[in-house]
GROMACS .gro file of C-alpha atoms in nm:
model
  431
    1UNK     CA    1  -0.003   9.441  21.859
    2UNK     CA    2  -0.046   9.804  21.960
    3UNK     CA    3  -0.087  10.047  21.670
    4UNK     CA    4   0.166  10.326  21.633
    5UNK     CA    5   0.079  10.659  21.790
    6UNK     CA    6   0.065  10.821  21.447
    7UNK     CA    7  -0.225  10.594  21.345
    8UNK     CA    8  -0.474  10.794  21.550
    9UNK     CA    9  -0.367  11.117  21.385
   10UNK     CA   10  -0.390  10.962  21.042
   11UNK     CA   11  -0.731  10.817  21.115
   12UNK     CA   12  -0.868  11.151  21.228
   13UNK     CA   13  -0.732  11.318  20.915
   14UNK     CA   14  -0.891  11.038  20.713
   15UNK     CA   15  -1.232  11.120  20.855
   16UNK     CA   16  -1.194  11.470  20.714
   17UNK     CA   17  -1.154  11.322  20.366
   18UNK     CA   18  -1.457  11.098  20.418
   19UNK     CA   19  -1.654  11.397  20.546
   20UNK     CA   20  -1.566  11.615  20.246
   21UNK     CA   21  -1.637  11.330  20.007
   22UNK     CA   22  -1.979  11.279  20.167
   23UNK     CA   23  -2.048  11.650  20.135
   24UNK     CA   24  -1.972  11.650  19.763
   25UNK     CA   25  -2.172  11.334  19.689
   26UNK     CA   26  -2.471  11.442  19.896
   27UNK     CA   27  -2.477  11.781  19.727
   28UNK     CA   28  -2.494  11.596  19.397
   29UNK     CA   29  -2.772  11.374  19.536
   30UNK     CA   30  -2.971  11.678  19.644
   31UNK     CA   31  -2.937  11.838  19.301
   32UNK     CA   32  -3.060  11.523  19.131
   33UNK     CA   33  -3.344  11.453  19.372
   34UNK     CA   34  -3.485  11.805  19.327
   35UNK     CA   35  -3.388  11.852  18.962
   36UNK     CA   36  -3.511  11.525  18.810
   37UNK     CA   37  -3.883  11.590  18.880
   38UNK     CA   38  -3.842  11.930  18.714
   39UNK     CA   39  -3.687  11.761  18.411
   40UNK     CA   40  -3.982  11.521  18.401
   41UNK     CA   41  -4.217  11.818  18.384
   42UNK     CA   42  -4.041  11.924  18.065
   43UNK     CA   43  -4.146  11.607  17.884
   44UNK     CA   44  -4.482  11.522  18.045
   45UNK     CA   45  -4.768  11.693  18.226
   46UNK     CA   46  -4.900  11.371  18.380
   47UNK     CA   47  -4.891  11.390  18.763
   48UNK     CA   48  -4.864  11.010  18.782
   49UNK     CA   49  -4.563  11.002  18.550
   50UNK     CA   50  -4.394  11.285  18.737
   51UNK     CA   51  -4.459  11.105  19.065
   52UNK     CA   52  -4.291  10.803  18.906
   53UNK     CA   53  -3.959  10.983  18.946
   54UNK     CA   54  -3.989  10.948  19.324
   55UNK     CA   55  -4.070  10.578  19.283
   56UNK     CA   56  -3.768  10.536  19.055
   57UNK     CA   57  -3.555  10.693  19.329
   58UNK     CA   58  -3.697  10.515  19.633
   59UNK     CA   59  -3.755  10.163  19.503
   60UNK     CA   60  -3.391  10.097  19.399
   61UNK     CA   61  -3.279  10.229  19.737
   62UNK     CA   62  -3.496   9.972  19.915
   63UNK     CA   63  -3.400   9.686  19.683
   64UNK     CA   64  -3.028   9.769  19.707
   65UNK     CA   65  -3.016   9.818  20.085
   66UNK     CA   66  -2.945   9.458  20.186
   67UNK     CA   67  -2.688   9.384  19.911
   68UNK     CA   68  -2.523   9.715  19.999
   69UNK     CA   69  -2.457   9.586  20.349
   70UNK     CA   70  -2.297   9.270  20.214
   71UNK     CA   71  -2.073   9.474  19.986
   72UNK     CA   72  -1.971   9.703  20.273
   73UNK     CA   73  -1.865   9.399  20.479
   74UNK     CA   74  -1.706   9.191  20.203
   75UNK     CA   75  -1.532   9.446  19.980
   76UNK     CA   76  -1.260   9.697  20.064
   77UNK     CA   77  -1.464  10.000  20.168
   78UNK     CA   78  -1.237  10.257  20.007
   79UNK     CA   79  -1.258  10.075  19.674
   80UNK     CA   80  -1.635  10.051  19.712
   81UNK     CA   81  -1.675  10.424  19.771
   82UNK     CA   82  -1.457  10.506  19.472
   83UNK     CA   83  -1.624  10.252  19.242
   84UNK     CA   84  -1.982  10.367  19.300
   85UNK     CA   85  -1.892  10.734  19.272
   86UNK     CA   86  -1.717  10.660  18.943
   87UNK     CA   87  -2.020  10.456  18.830
   88UNK     CA   88  -2.240  10.759  18.886
   89UNK     CA   89  -1.997  10.981  18.699
   90UNK     CA   90  -2.002  10.753  18.394
   91UNK     CA   91  -2.381  10.719  18.397
   92UNK     CA   92  -2.444  11.091  18.434
   93UNK     CA   93  -2.193  11.183  18.164
   94UNK     CA   94  -2.366  10.943  17.925
   95UNK     CA   95  -2.702  11.098  18.012
   96UNK     CA   96  -2.559  11.447  17.964
   97UNK     CA   97  -2.437  11.357  17.617
   98UNK     CA   98  -2.782  11.220  17.532
   99UNK     CA   99  -2.946  11.542  17.648
  100UNK     CA  100  -2.705  11.757  17.447
  101UNK     CA  101  -2.796  11.549  17.140
  102UNK     CA  102  -3.163  11.625  17.203
  103UNK     CA  103  -3.260  11.289  17.355
  104UNK     CA  104  -3.432  11.403  17.676
  105UNK     CA  105  -3.700  11.141  17.738
  106UNK     CA  106  -3.889  11.030  18.047
  107UNK     CA  107  -3.717  10.692  18.033
  108UNK     CA  108  -3.382  10.870  18.061
  109UNK     CA  109  -3.500  11.062  18.367
  110UNK     CA  110  -3.619  10.738  18.529
  111UNK     CA  111  -3.289  10.567  18.451
  112UNK     CA  112  -3.087  10.846  18.610
  113UNK     CA  113  -3.317  10.840  18.913
  114UNK     CA  114  -3.269  10.464  18.954
  115UNK     CA  115  -2.892  10.501  18.925
  116UNK     CA  116  -2.890  10.783  19.181
  117UNK     CA  117  -3.112  10.604  19.432
  118UNK     CA  118  -2.947  10.264  19.407
  119UNK     CA  119  -2.596  10.405  19.429
  120UNK     CA  120  -2.669  10.643  19.713
  121UNK     CA  121  -2.766  10.368  19.957
  122UNK     CA  122  -2.443  10.179  19.881
  123UNK     CA  123  -2.225  10.487  19.932
  124UNK     CA  124  -2.405  10.605  20.246
  125UNK     CA  125  -2.400  10.258  20.406
  126UNK     CA  126  -2.031  10.216  20.330
  127UNK     CA  127  -1.952  10.562  20.468
  128UNK     CA  128  -2.130  10.480  20.795
  129UNK     CA  129  -1.937  10.156  20.838
  130UNK     CA  130  -1.609  10.337  20.768
  131UNK     CA  131  -1.654  10.588  21.051
  132UNK     CA  132  -1.547  10.350  21.334
  133UNK     CA  133  -1.233  10.274  21.133
  134UNK     CA  134  -1.136  10.640  21.120
  135UNK     CA  135  -1.213  10.789  21.463
  136UNK     CA  136  -1.168  10.672  21.824
  137UNK     CA  137  -1.470  10.526  21.997
  138UNK     CA  138  -1.517  10.831  22.219
  139UNK     CA  139  -1.548  11.051  21.909
  140UNK     CA  140  -1.815  10.845  21.732
  141UNK     CA  141  -2.098  11.073  21.841
  142UNK     CA  142  -1.925  11.386  21.714
  143UNK     CA  143  -1.821  11.223  21.387
  144UNK     CA  144  -2.166  11.081  21.312
  145UNK     CA  145  -2.329  11.414  21.396
  146UNK     CA  146  -2.103  11.590  21.147
  147UNK     CA  147  -2.166  11.330  20.880
  148UNK     CA  148  -2.544  11.334  20.935
  149UNK     CA  149  -2.560  11.713  20.946
  150UNK     CA  150  -2.364  11.737  20.623
  151UNK     CA  151  -2.603  11.495  20.452
  152UNK     CA  152  -2.905  11.703  20.554
  153UNK     CA  153  -2.751  12.036  20.459
  154UNK     CA  154  -2.619  11.925  20.121
  155UNK     CA  155  -2.928  11.723  20.025
  156UNK     CA  156  -3.205  11.957  20.140
  157UNK     CA  157  -3.077  12.302  20.230
  158UNK     CA  158  -2.832  12.344  19.940
  159UNK     CA  159  -2.885  12.069  19.684
  160UNK     CA  160  -3.264  12.103  19.651
  161UNK     CA  161  -3.279  12.473  19.554
  162UNK     CA  162  -2.970  12.440  19.336
  163UNK     CA  163  -3.120  12.140  19.159
  164UNK     CA  164  -3.444  12.325  19.086
  165UNK     CA  165  -3.250  12.622  18.949
  166UNK     CA  166  -3.020  12.413  18.730
  167UNK     CA  167  -3.309  12.211  18.589
  168UNK     CA  168  -3.480  12.532  18.486
  169UNK     CA  169  -3.158  12.661  18.328
  170UNK     CA  170  -3.088  12.347  18.127
  171UNK     CA  171  -3.113  11.969  18.150
  172UNK     CA  172  -2.742  11.924  18.080
  173UNK     CA  173  -2.655  12.132  18.387
  174UNK     CA  174  -2.863  11.927  18.629
  175UNK     CA  175  -2.689  11.611  18.504
  176UNK     CA  176  -2.337  11.739  18.434
  177UNK     CA  177  -2.302  11.930  18.763
  178UNK     CA  178  -2.356  11.625  18.984
  179UNK     CA  179  -2.119  11.425  18.762
  180UNK     CA  180  -1.840  11.668  18.852
  181UNK     CA  181  -1.929  11.650  19.221
  182UNK     CA  182  -1.926  11.270  19.221
  183UNK     CA  183  -1.585  11.281  19.052
  184UNK     CA  184  -1.462  11.511  19.331
  185UNK     CA  185  -1.602  11.272  19.593
  186UNK     CA  186  -1.423  10.978  19.428
  187UNK     CA  187  -1.093  11.168  19.432
  188UNK     CA  188  -1.133  11.254  19.801
  189UNK     CA  189  -1.220  10.906  19.928
  190UNK     CA  190  -0.954  10.746  19.707
  191UNK     CA  191  -0.696  10.877  19.957
  192UNK     CA  192  -0.853  10.702  20.256
  193UNK     CA  193  -0.651  10.437  20.435
  194UNK     CA  194  -0.892  10.179  20.570
  195UNK     CA  195  -0.853   9.826  20.689
  196UNK     CA  196  -0.996   9.580  20.443
  197UNK     CA  197  -1.338   9.442  20.525
  198UNK     CA  198  -1.343   9.109  20.703
  199UNK     CA  199  -1.276   8.811  20.474
  200UNK     CA  200  -1.557   8.555  20.477
  201UNK     CA  201  -1.501   8.198  20.579
  202UNK     CA  202  -1.427   7.963  20.286
  203UNK     CA  203  -1.769   7.792  20.300
  204UNK     CA  204  -1.948   8.132  20.288
  205UNK     CA  205  -1.740   8.298  20.019
  206UNK     CA  206  -1.948   8.427  19.731
  207UNK     CA  207  -2.277   8.316  19.884
  208UNK     CA  208  -2.493   8.626  19.884
  209UNK     CA  209  -2.790   8.453  20.044
  210UNK     CA  210  -2.583   8.335  20.340
  211UNK     CA  211  -2.432   8.678  20.388
  212UNK     CA  212  -2.774   8.843  20.378
  213UNK     CA  213  -2.911   8.591  20.625
  214UNK     CA  214  -2.623   8.659  20.865
  215UNK     CA  215  -2.701   9.032  20.874
  216UNK     CA  216  -3.078   8.989  20.902
  217UNK     CA  217  -3.036   8.715  21.162
  218UNK     CA  218  -2.802   8.922  21.378
  219UNK     CA  219  -3.045   9.213  21.384
  220UNK     CA  220  -3.338   8.980  21.448
  221UNK     CA  221  -3.166   8.817  21.748
  222UNK     CA  222  -3.040   9.140  21.903
  223UNK     CA  223  -3.311   9.260  22.140
  224UNK     CA  224  -3.211   9.629  22.150
  225UNK     CA  225  -3.124   9.679  21.783
  226UNK     CA  226  -3.427   9.482  21.664
  227UNK     CA  227  -3.661   9.693  21.873
  228UNK     CA  228  -3.500  10.017  21.751
  229UNK     CA  229  -3.529   9.905  21.387
  230UNK     CA  230  -3.898   9.824  21.427
  231UNK     CA  231  -3.966  10.158  21.592
  232UNK     CA  232  -3.774  10.336  21.317
  233UNK     CA  233  -3.988  10.165  21.053
  234UNK     CA  234  -4.314  10.258  21.228
  235UNK     CA  235  -4.207  10.620  21.280
  236UNK     CA  236  -4.081  10.646  20.922
  237UNK     CA  237  -4.416  10.511  20.798
  238UNK     CA  238  -4.598  10.789  20.981
  239UNK     CA  239  -4.340  11.049  20.883
  240UNK     CA  240  -4.382  10.976  20.513
  241UNK     CA  241  -4.762  10.963  20.547
  242UNK     CA  242  -4.743  11.320  20.678
  243UNK     CA  243  -4.479  11.463  20.444
  244UNK     CA  244  -4.612  11.294  20.128
  245UNK     CA  245  -4.915  11.524  20.138
  246UNK     CA  246  -4.733  11.819  20.293
  247UNK     CA  247  -4.718  12.014  19.963
  248UNK     CA  248  -5.099  11.995  19.948
  249UNK     CA  249  -5.115  12.105  20.312
  250UNK     CA  250  -4.902  12.409  20.223
  251UNK     CA  251  -5.129  12.529  19.943
  252UNK     CA  252  -5.450  12.417  20.119
  253UNK     CA  253  -5.486  12.481  20.494
  254UNK     CA  254  -5.183  12.712  20.506
  255UNK     CA  255  -5.300  12.906  20.199
  256UNK     CA  256  -4.948  12.962  20.063
  257UNK     CA  257  -4.815  12.938  19.707
  258UNK     CA  258  -4.661  12.608  19.601
  259UNK     CA  259  -4.312  12.761  19.599
  260UNK     CA  260  -4.333  12.796  19.979
  261UNK     CA  261  -4.295  12.419  20.006
  262UNK     CA  262  -3.922  12.460  19.941
  263UNK     CA  263  -3.886  12.700  20.232
  264UNK     CA  264  -4.041  12.450  20.470
  265UNK     CA  265  -3.793  12.189  20.345
  266UNK     CA  266  -3.517  12.436  20.423
  267UNK     CA  267  -3.661  12.470  20.776
  268UNK     CA  268  -3.642  12.092  20.818
  269UNK     CA  269  -3.281  12.103  20.701
  270UNK     CA  270  -3.202  12.388  20.941
  271UNK     CA  271  -3.346  12.183  21.224
  272UNK     CA  272  -3.131  11.890  21.118
  273UNK     CA  273  -2.821  12.108  21.129
  274UNK     CA  274  -2.909  12.234  21.477
  275UNK     CA  275  -2.970  11.878  21.587
  276UNK     CA  276  -2.632  11.766  21.457
  277UNK     CA  277  -2.462  12.043  21.658
  278UNK     CA  278  -2.615  11.939  21.991
  279UNK     CA  279  -2.666  11.566  21.937
  280UNK     CA  280  -2.336  11.442  22.080
  281UNK     CA  281  -2.352  11.661  22.392
  282UNK     CA  282  -2.720  11.585  22.450
  283UNK     CA  283  -2.674  11.211  22.411
  284UNK     CA  284  -2.380  11.209  22.651
  285UNK     CA  285  -2.581  11.400  22.912
  286UNK     CA  286  -2.926  11.241  22.878
  287UNK     CA  287  -2.860  10.901  22.722
  288UNK     CA  288  -3.023  10.752  22.414
  289UNK     CA  289  -3.301  10.556  22.583
  290UNK     CA  290  -3.422  10.847  22.794
  291UNK     CA  291  -3.395  11.087  22.501
  292UNK     CA  292  -3.602  10.865  22.272
  293UNK     CA  293  -3.878  10.813  22.526
  294UNK     CA  294  -3.902  11.176  22.636
  295UNK     CA  295  -3.897  11.331  22.292
  296UNK     CA  296  -4.145  11.085  22.136
  297UNK     CA  297  -4.441  11.247  22.311
  298UNK     CA  298  -4.301  11.589  22.219
  299UNK     CA  299  -4.275  11.493  21.850
  300UNK     CA  300  -4.630  11.359  21.849
  301UNK     CA  301  -4.751  11.686  21.999
  302UNK     CA  302  -4.564  11.891  21.739
  303UNK     CA  303  -4.714  11.700  21.446
  304UNK     CA  304  -5.066  11.727  21.590
  305UNK     CA  305  -5.021  12.100  21.653
  306UNK     CA  306  -4.910  12.161  21.294
  307UNK     CA  307  -5.225  11.994  21.162
  308UNK     CA  308  -5.470  12.151  21.406
  309UNK     CA  309  -5.339  12.509  21.408
  310UNK     CA  310  -5.247  12.530  21.037
  311UNK     CA  311  -5.046  12.849  21.076
  312UNK     CA  312  -4.739  12.917  20.857
  313UNK     CA  313  -4.519  13.037  21.144
  314UNK     CA  314  -4.620  12.749  21.372
  315UNK     CA  315  -4.562  12.505  21.088
  316UNK     CA  316  -4.215  12.645  21.013
  317UNK     CA  317  -4.107  12.618  21.377
  318UNK     CA  318  -4.268  12.275  21.404
  319UNK     CA  319  -4.093  12.117  21.107
  320UNK     CA  320  -3.763  12.267  21.223
  321UNK     CA  321  -3.811  12.098  21.560
  322UNK     CA  322  -3.895  11.773  21.383
  323UNK     CA  323  -3.574  11.801  21.181
  324UNK     CA  324  -3.365  11.861  21.494
  325UNK     CA  325  -3.523  11.574  21.685
  326UNK     CA  326  -3.494  11.334  21.393
  327UNK     CA  327  -3.125  11.412  21.349
  328UNK     CA  328  -3.056  11.355  21.719
  329UNK     CA  329  -3.238  11.021  21.707
  330UNK     CA  330  -3.043  10.914  21.399
  331UNK     CA  331  -2.706  11.006  21.547
  332UNK     CA  332  -2.779  10.824  21.873
  333UNK     CA  333  -2.900  10.505  21.707
  334UNK     CA  334  -2.612  10.509  21.458
  335UNK     CA  335  -2.351  10.543  21.733
  336UNK     CA  336  -2.513  10.267  21.938
  337UNK     CA  337  -2.518  10.036  21.635
  338UNK     CA  338  -2.150  10.101  21.569
  339UNK     CA  339  -2.070  10.015  21.930
  340UNK     CA  340  -2.278   9.698  21.948
  341UNK     CA  341  -2.224   9.532  21.610
  342UNK     CA  342  -1.898   9.353  21.518
  343UNK     CA  343  -1.707   9.524  21.238
  344UNK     CA  344  -1.746   9.220  21.014
  345UNK     CA  345  -2.128   9.250  21.031
  346UNK     CA  346  -2.172   9.626  21.063
  347UNK     CA  347  -2.248   9.688  20.696
  348UNK     CA  348  -2.516   9.418  20.677
  349UNK     CA  349  -2.683   9.515  21.004
  350UNK     CA  350  -2.679   9.883  20.904
  351UNK     CA  351  -2.829   9.797  20.566
  352UNK     CA  352  -3.095   9.573  20.719
  353UNK     CA  353  -3.200   9.854  20.952
  354UNK     CA  354  -3.211  10.092  20.657
  355UNK     CA  355  -3.416   9.842  20.459
  356UNK     CA  356  -3.687   9.841  20.726
  357UNK     CA  357  -3.712  10.221  20.713
  358UNK     CA  358  -3.692  10.238  20.332
  359UNK     CA  359  -3.968   9.983  20.282
  360UNK     CA  360  -4.189  10.167  20.531
  361UNK     CA  361  -4.143  10.503  20.356
  362UNK     CA  362  -4.328  10.441  20.026
  363UNK     CA  363  -4.597  10.243  20.209
  364UNK     CA  364  -4.649  10.537  20.445
  365UNK     CA  365  -4.658  10.783  20.157
  366UNK     CA  366  -4.919  10.578  19.973
  367UNK     CA  367  -5.129  10.540  20.287
  368UNK     CA  368  -5.105  10.910  20.364
  369UNK     CA  369  -5.224  10.997  20.015
  370UNK     CA  370  -5.522  10.763  20.041
  371UNK     CA  371  -5.616  10.896  20.385
  372UNK     CA  372  -5.592  11.257  20.265
  373UNK     CA  373  -5.800  11.175  19.957
  374UNK     CA  374  -6.074  11.016  20.166
  375UNK     CA  375  -6.083  11.229  20.482
  376UNK     CA  376  -5.883  11.547  20.424
  377UNK     CA  377  -5.525  11.665  20.415
  378UNK     CA  378  -5.494  11.712  20.792
  379UNK     CA  379  -5.569  11.348  20.879
  380UNK     CA  380  -5.230  11.202  20.776
  381UNK     CA  381  -5.083  11.409  21.060
  382UNK     CA  382  -5.308  11.216  21.300
  383UNK     CA  383  -5.176  10.894  21.149
  384UNK     CA  384  -4.819  11.015  21.200
  385UNK     CA  385  -4.896  11.112  21.560
  386UNK     CA  386  -5.037  10.765  21.626
  387UNK     CA  387  -4.726  10.600  21.479
  388UNK     CA  388  -4.494  10.804  21.701
  389UNK     CA  389  -4.694  10.720  22.013
  390UNK     CA  390  -4.694  10.352  21.917
  391UNK     CA  391  -4.317  10.373  21.880
  392UNK     CA  392  -4.300  10.525  22.227
  393UNK     CA  393  -4.477  10.220  22.371
  394UNK     CA  394  -4.246   9.980  22.190
  395UNK     CA  395  -3.942  10.165  22.328
  396UNK     CA  396  -4.026  10.081  22.690
  397UNK     CA  397  -3.797   9.773  22.706
  398UNK     CA  398  -3.509   9.975  22.556
  399UNK     CA  399  -3.406  10.141  22.880
  400UNK     CA  400  -3.064  10.242  23.006
  401UNK     CA  401  -3.010   9.904  23.172
  402UNK     CA  402  -3.083   9.714  22.850
  403UNK     CA  403  -2.843   9.933  22.652
  404UNK     CA  404  -2.573   9.903  22.919
  405UNK     CA  405  -2.611   9.525  22.922
  406UNK     CA  406  -2.592   9.507  22.542
  407UNK     CA  407  -2.283   9.730  22.540
  408UNK     CA  408  -2.111   9.518  22.804
  409UNK     CA  409  -2.187   9.203  22.602
  410UNK     CA  410  -2.043   9.364  22.288
  411UNK     CA  411  -1.729   9.472  22.475
  412UNK     CA  412  -1.687   9.122  22.610
  413UNK     CA  413  -1.719   8.976  22.262
  414UNK     CA  414  -1.457   9.219  22.132
  415UNK     CA  415  -1.215   9.117  22.409
  416UNK     CA  416  -1.272   8.749  22.328
  417UNK     CA  417  -1.201   8.806  21.961
  418UNK     CA  418  -0.889   9.004  22.046
  419UNK     CA  419  -0.761   8.727  22.277
  420UNK     CA  420  -0.825   8.455  22.019
  421UNK     CA  421  -0.655   8.650  21.742
  422UNK     CA  422  -0.355   8.762  21.950
  423UNK     CA  423  -0.009   8.624  21.857
  424UNK     CA  424   0.086   8.310  22.053
  425UNK     CA  425   0.362   8.484  22.245
  426UNK     CA  426   0.115   8.745  22.373
  427UNK     CA  427  -0.125   8.490  22.523
  428UNK     CA  428  -0.095   8.405  22.894
  429UNK     CA  429   0.092   8.083  22.970
  430UNK     CA  430  -0.103   7.788  23.105
  431UNK     CA  431  -0.032   7.653  23.451
   0.00000   0.00000   0.00000
C-alpha cells in the first residue's frame, strides 16, 4: 500500500527532532568525557587511576556494542532512545546527590563513566538505524552528514571545553548539567513517529545468542561490508596508536604547554564539521570506493608529515585534514550500510561494525603507548601510517563495480520482500 503524501513531510520533520536530540545527548557526552578525568584528578594523583577513566568509558562501549544492535532491531527504536536517555538522567542525578553530600570517590567517577560509555553506544546505534525510517533514500547522505557533524561538534568542539570548565567549577555541575541535557534529548525523541522494529520469528524470540549470530553472520558473509569493517578496525587501531600519545607529542616535539592539546582537539572537530558539509556532495561526485582509495595515501602522508616536521602550524592543519577525511569516510560507509542491509538487521550489523572498531581502539592505544615508551613519541605515527596503507591494499576489491553489484542485490532483495508481503489482491494473477 502506498503511504500518504503527508508521510514524507512528517518523516523529514521527525529527522529534525532526532537531530536535535542527538545534539543534546552528544553535548552531554562531551561534557562527561572531558569532565570525568578532571574529577578523577580531584581525588587521586595516580596517572594509572586517572587513565582508568578512559578504560571505564571505552570498555563498556565495546562490550555493549553487539547487544545494542540486537536492541535496535528488536525493540521499538523511539522507546529505546527515550529509555536510555532517561536511564542516564536517573544515574547522573543520583551521582549528583552523592557529590552534594560530599561522597565524591573514584569509584563514583568510574561508575558514571561506565554508564555514559555503555549508554552512548546504544543511543548512537539506535539513532543511526532510525535515519532510514525518517528520510528518503536520496537524502541519506545529507542526513548522515548532519548527524555525524553534530556528534563531532557537540562532543569535541563544544562539550570538551565546557566539561573541563564545569569540572573545575564544581563536581555537581559536570554531573547535573548533562543530566538536564539527557532529559531534553529524551523529550525530543519521545515525539518521533517510527515504525516498530521487525518482530523476530517465534523460534528466535528472546534468544540473544541467535540474534547476535545473525548480525555477525550477515556482516561476515557480505563481501563489501566485511571488507570495510576490517579496514575500519585496522585504521582505527593505527589512529588510536597515534592519538593516545598525542598529548605527549604536543608537550614534547611541539614544545607547547599541555593546555594546547585541547586546541588541537578543536582543530580535529573543525575538520569533522567541514567534512560533514562536503561529504554528501563529494560522495555523489566521486563515489565511495574511489574516495577511500585516493584519500588513504593522502591520510598516510599527512600523519607521517605531522611526525617528521613536528611544527605546531603543520600539526594543526594536519589534524584538521584528518578530521575532515575521517568524517567523509564515516558518512559514506554509513550510507552504504543503510542501503545494503535489511531494516530488520541494520541495528545488529551496525553494532557489529562498531564492535570491530571499538575493540581495535584500546588495543591501538596500548600498542602506541608501548611503542612510544620504547622508541620515542614520533614512532606511533609511523605505525598509524602503516595501518592506513595496509587498509588501502585491503580496499582494492571494494571498487565501484563491487558496490554497484551489492546495491543491485540489496534492491532485488527489497523488491522480493515487498512482493511477498503485498496484499493478495495486489499480486499479479497466475496464468
